[in-house]
Tab-separated table of C-alpha atoms in Angstrom:
chain	number	residue	atom	x	y	z
A	1	MET	CA	-0.016	0.015	0.078
A	2	GLY	CA	1.556	3.356	-1.044
A	3	ALA	CA	1.779	6.434	1.200
A	4	GLN	CA	-0.889	8.169	-0.810
A	5	GLU	CA	-3.454	5.292	-0.258
A	6	ARG	CA	-2.574	4.939	3.401
A	7	THR	CA	-3.354	8.641	3.851
A	8	GLN	CA	-6.544	8.415	1.971
A	9	LYS	CA	-7.890	5.507	3.991
A	10	GLU	CA	-6.714	7.193	7.248
A	11	LYS	CA	-8.646	10.433	6.151
A	12	LEU	CA	-11.698	8.145	5.250
A	13	ILE	CA	-11.842	6.548	8.706
A	14	LEU	CA	-11.383	9.924	10.423
A	15	ASP	CA	-14.213	11.585	8.307
A	16	SER	CA	-16.506	8.656	9.063
A	17	ALA	CA	-15.834	8.948	12.789
A	18	ILE	CA	-16.548	12.674	12.771
A	19	LYS	CA	-19.935	12.091	10.964
A	20	LEU	CA	-20.960	9.531	13.570
A	21	PHE	CA	-19.725	11.436	16.424
A	22	ILE	CA	-21.887	14.396	15.264
A	23	GLU	CA	-24.970	12.112	14.589
A	24	LYS	CA	-24.665	9.818	17.637
A	25	GLY	CA	-22.339	11.146	19.900
A	26	TYR	CA	-18.759	9.796	21.043
A	27	GLN	CA	-19.999	7.589	23.757
A	28	ALA	CA	-22.763	5.814	21.405
A	29	THR	CA	-20.483	5.360	18.546
A	30	LYS	CA	-18.764	1.959	18.044
A	31	MET	CA	-15.487	1.154	15.981
A	32	ASP	CA	-17.414	-1.498	14.016
A	33	GLU	CA	-19.806	1.417	12.955
A	34	VAL	CA	-16.995	3.527	11.998
A	35	ALA	CA	-15.373	0.812	9.804
A	36	LYS	CA	-18.701	0.047	8.167
A	37	SER	CA	-19.262	3.717	7.363
A	38	ALA	CA	-15.880	4.092	5.990
A	39	LYS	CA	-16.242	0.783	4.009
A	40	ILE	CA	-13.122	-0.471	5.377
A	41	SER	CA	-12.447	-3.641	7.330
A	42	LYS	CA	-12.443	-3.563	10.968
A	43	GLY	CA	-8.904	-4.886	11.087
A	44	LEU	CA	-7.631	-2.252	8.868
A	45	THR	CA	-9.486	0.440	10.857
A	46	TYR	CA	-7.762	-0.679	14.107
A	47	PHE	CA	-4.331	-0.691	12.118
A	48	TYR	CA	-4.771	3.091	11.770
A	49	TYR	CA	-6.430	3.779	15.100
A	50	LYS	CA	-5.617	1.573	18.011
A	51	ASN	CA	-8.938	2.047	19.628
A	52	LYS	CA	-11.913	4.535	19.812
A	53	GLU	CA	-10.016	6.723	22.452
A	54	ASP	CA	-6.973	7.031	19.871
A	55	LEU	CA	-9.481	7.983	17.179
A	56	TYR	CA	-11.282	10.668	19.332
A	57	MET	CA	-7.910	12.191	19.973
A	58	ALA	CA	-7.116	12.178	16.270
A	59	VAL	CA	-10.597	14.004	15.827
A	60	THR	CA	-9.444	16.503	18.533
A	61	ARG	CA	-6.226	17.298	16.748
A	62	LYS	CA	-8.316	17.928	13.424
A	63	ALA	CA	-10.566	20.214	15.578
A	64	PHE	CA	-7.491	22.112	16.857
A	65	ASP	CA	-6.236	22.388	13.463
A	66	GLY	CA	-9.532	23.924	12.275
A	67	LEU	CA	-9.515	26.290	15.342
A	68	LYS	CA	-5.884	27.276	14.327
A	69	ASP	CA	-6.969	27.992	10.651
A	70	VAL	CA	-9.373	30.624	11.997
A	71	PHE	CA	-6.677	32.263	14.081
A	72	ARG	CA	-4.343	32.275	10.976
A	73	GLU	CA	-7.000	33.679	8.665
A	74	VAL	CA	-7.632	36.665	11.116
A	75	TYR	CA	-3.971	37.376	11.768
A	76	ARG	CA	-2.996	37.393	8.029
A	77	THR	CA	-5.639	40.158	7.395
A	78	LYS	CA	-3.831	43.224	6.017
A	79	ASN	CA	-4.263	47.023	6.860
A	80	LYS	CA	-5.987	46.536	10.244
A	81	SER	CA	-5.071	47.354	13.751
A	82	GLY	CA	-4.592	44.867	16.571
A	83	MET	CA	-7.814	45.792	18.168
A	84	GLU	CA	-9.718	45.310	14.901
A	85	LEU	CA	-8.031	41.877	14.332
A	86	LEU	CA	-9.013	40.962	17.941
A	87	VAL	CA	-12.663	41.853	17.174
A	88	ASP	CA	-12.726	39.810	14.049
A	89	LEU	CA	-11.258	36.889	16.018
A	90	VAL	CA	-14.021	37.226	18.343
A	91	GLN	CA	-16.569	37.061	15.741
A	92	LYS	CA	-14.989	34.083	13.875
A	93	TYR	CA	-14.326	32.114	17.107
A	94	VAL	CA	-18.032	32.430	17.944
A	95	ASP	CA	-18.941	31.249	14.637
A	96	PHE	CA	-16.491	28.419	14.767
A	97	SER	CA	-18.080	27.291	18.007
A	98	GLN	CA	-21.563	27.242	16.760
A	99	ARG	CA	-21.019	25.855	13.345
A	100	ASN	CA	-18.661	23.034	14.478
A	101	ARG	CA	-20.212	22.033	17.662
A	102	MET	CA	-18.610	18.532	18.104
A	103	PHE	CA	-15.170	19.889	17.257
A	104	TYR	CA	-15.526	22.817	19.781
A	105	GLU	CA	-16.728	20.209	22.704
A	106	ALA	CA	-13.563	18.099	21.767
A	107	ILE	CA	-11.382	21.076	22.301
A	108	LEU	CA	-12.914	22.051	25.520
A	109	ASN	CA	-12.833	18.413	26.663
A	110	PHE	CA	-9.119	18.288	25.804
A	111	MET	CA	-8.395	21.608	27.772
A	112	GLY	CA	-10.314	20.385	30.792
A	113	MET	CA	-8.273	17.089	30.551
A	114	LEU	CA	-5.123	19.098	30.847
A	115	ASN	CA	-6.187	20.055	34.536
A	116	LEU	CA	-5.906	16.431	35.427
A	117	TYR	CA	-2.813	15.825	33.238
A	118	ASN	CA	-0.940	18.615	34.869
A	119	ASP	CA	-1.251	16.994	38.271
A	120	LYS	CA	0.746	13.669	38.603
A	121	GLU	CA	-1.826	12.070	41.039
A	122	LEU	CA	-4.989	13.309	38.992
A	123	ARG	CA	-3.344	12.144	35.772
A	124	LYS	CA	-3.959	8.738	36.953
A	125	THR	CA	-7.470	9.318	36.670
A	126	ILE	CA	-7.277	9.722	32.771
A	127	ASP	CA	-8.110	6.772	30.590
A	128	PRO	CA	-4.779	4.861	29.762
A	129	LEU	CA	-6.000	4.363	26.260
A	130	ILE	CA	-6.032	8.144	25.835
A	131	LEU	CA	-2.630	8.639	27.461
A	132	ASP	CA	-1.256	5.984	25.086
A	133	SER	CA	-2.720	7.727	22.034
A	134	VAL	CA	0.037	9.286	19.760
A	135	HIS	CA	-2.466	11.988	18.834
A	136	PHE	CA	-3.022	12.835	22.444
A	137	GLN	CA	0.992	13.347	22.793
A	138	LYS	CA	0.996	15.434	19.650
A	139	LEU	CA	-1.992	17.673	21.064
A	140	LEU	CA	0.298	18.331	24.182
A	141	ASP	CA	2.897	20.026	21.664
A	142	VAL	CA	0.310	21.839	19.516
A	143	HIS	CA	-2.519	22.925	21.900
A	144	HIS	CA	-0.914	26.349	22.460
A	145	ASP	CA	-0.478	27.180	18.746
A	146	CYS	CA	-3.801	29.269	18.775
A	147	GLY	CA	-2.717	31.073	21.902
A	148	LYS	CA	0.613	32.007	20.283
A	149	ILE	CA	-1.227	33.602	17.215
A	150	GLY	CA	-3.704	35.409	19.646
A	151	ILE	CA	-0.546	36.874	21.759
A	152	GLN	CA	0.803	38.205	18.312
A	153	ILE	CA	-2.418	39.970	17.528
A	154	VAL	CA	-2.483	41.625	21.155
A	155	SER	CA	1.094	42.538	20.659
A	156	GLN	CA	0.382	44.046	17.218
A	157	GLY	CA	-2.242	46.274	18.951
A	158	ILE	CA	-0.010	47.424	21.765
A	159	LYS	CA	2.600	48.314	19.027
A	160	ASP	CA	0.028	50.257	16.767
A	161	GLY	CA	-1.578	51.941	19.733
A	162	SER	CA	-4.957	50.523	19.529
A	163	ILE	CA	-4.276	48.475	22.819
A	164	ARG	CA	-3.190	49.895	26.072
A	165	PRO	CA	0.634	49.683	26.128
A	166	GLU	CA	1.021	48.594	29.922
A	167	LEU	CA	-0.809	45.390	29.128
A	168	GLN	CA	1.108	42.079	29.049
A	169	PRO	CA	0.406	40.350	25.801
A	170	GLU	CA	0.223	36.639	27.266
A	171	LEU	CA	-1.879	37.438	30.136
A	172	THR	CA	-4.208	39.670	28.075
A	173	PHE	CA	-4.865	37.098	25.240
A	174	TYR	CA	-5.497	34.238	27.700
A	175	THR	CA	-7.849	36.415	29.658
A	176	ILE	CA	-9.701	37.346	26.489
A	177	TRP	CA	-9.887	33.687	25.471
A	178	SER	CA	-11.290	32.593	28.716
A	179	MET	CA	-14.034	35.230	28.292
A	180	LEU	CA	-14.788	33.844	24.895
A	181	ILE	CA	-15.140	30.275	26.551
A	182	GLY	CA	-17.409	31.915	29.052
A	183	TYR	CA	-19.284	33.694	26.454
A	184	GLU	CA	-20.034	30.563	24.629
A	185	ARG	CA	-20.907	28.533	27.702
A	186	LEU	CA	-23.415	31.178	28.740
A	187	SER	CA	-25.017	31.758	25.345
A	188	GLY	CA	-27.585	28.946	26.348
A	189	PRO	CA	-28.761	30.659	29.576
A	190	ILE	CA	-28.873	34.054	27.765
A	191	ASN	CA	-31.071	32.729	24.788
A	192	TYR	CA	-33.374	30.869	27.242
A	193	GLU	CA	-36.816	32.626	26.860
A	194	GLY	CA	-37.708	31.937	30.587
A	195	LYS	CA	-34.749	33.931	31.939
A	196	GLU	CA	-35.538	36.746	34.286
A	197	ILE	CA	-32.344	38.703	33.809
A	198	LYS	CA	-32.520	41.650	31.414
A	199	ILE	CA	-30.126	40.644	28.563
A	200	HIS	CA	-31.421	40.469	25.175
A	201	VAL	CA	-29.849	37.928	22.737
A	202	ASP	CA	-29.318	40.656	20.164
A	203	ASN	CA	-27.228	42.740	22.561
A	204	TRP	CA	-25.148	39.832	23.918
A	205	LYS	CA	-22.425	39.761	21.321
A	206	PRO	CA	-21.991	43.432	20.628
A	207	GLY	CA	-22.247	44.084	24.223
A	208	PHE	CA	-19.297	41.535	24.970
A	209	ILE	CA	-17.108	43.152	22.228
A	210	ARG	CA	-17.733	46.655	23.380
A	211	LEU	CA	-16.845	45.551	26.914
A	212	MET	CA	-13.728	44.018	25.659
A	213	GLN	CA	-12.790	47.026	23.553
A	214	ASP	CA	-13.250	49.290	26.652
A	215	MET	CA	-11.124	47.198	28.685
A	216	LEU	CA	-8.238	46.927	26.265
A	217	LYS	CA	-8.371	50.618	25.223
A	218	GLY	CA	-8.313	51.677	28.910
A	219	THR	CA	-11.725	53.604	28.849
A	220	ILE	CA	-12.810	51.592	31.859
A	221	GLN	CA	-11.499	53.416	34.958
A	222	ALA	CA	-12.171	52.401	38.630
A	223	SER	CA	-13.458	55.152	40.735
A	224	ARG	CA	-11.107	56.265	43.469
A	225	PRO	CA	-12.917	56.083	46.978
A	226	GLN	CA	-13.440	59.532	48.441
A	227	ILE	CA	-11.120	60.297	51.410
A	228	VAL	CA	-13.302	61.315	54.390
A	229	GLN	CA	-11.539	63.419	56.935
A	230	GLY	CA	-12.640	63.408	60.359
A	231	SER	CA	-11.460	63.522	63.862
A	232	LEU	CA	-11.064	60.128	65.752
A	233	PHE	CA	-12.083	61.840	69.184
């Protein structure tokens, strides 16, 4: 079997798995179904992906690659300030999370898994089949790629004056990213018709962007407490 044929079969299995994960969910999908959908023997399917956990980590890698493409597309835009690029990134990030729900959940799942992986004791609670996956090991190397591009965007904004010069790019971008994850997670409660809070869904995204811009431009200032002079006696 040539290298090109191997790559095609590997892609076919991966695409079939993605389709089934979207339709049925990861837990309900079986490797037999993936092989059948890909029209490839079960044995050959296991040759490319050792188990379903390994296959899911491969899907997660593809998800990170897709998100990285979004970051790259924004960063390569010409004749825009760093702040304008950051606003574009927010828009496209939200679009990605909504259009690629299964991919986005895989990304968040991996990020959550890293909380366990970073603790030697908690690492033992991760499925050994995941830890043994070559795709999991690769994800450990590449999961910061999106963040690196985001940091470059913030740095560009600081350089061109559209973002406050005293901000630290790494801390600033990861704070914005955490806000974006929170924005996406809270979209459900905001969209829920029975809510009592006074936030209309049409104001949710533009309000989020304006607040981010105000924070990074420095237009939000804390009010100083008034000093009250008086006698202690």
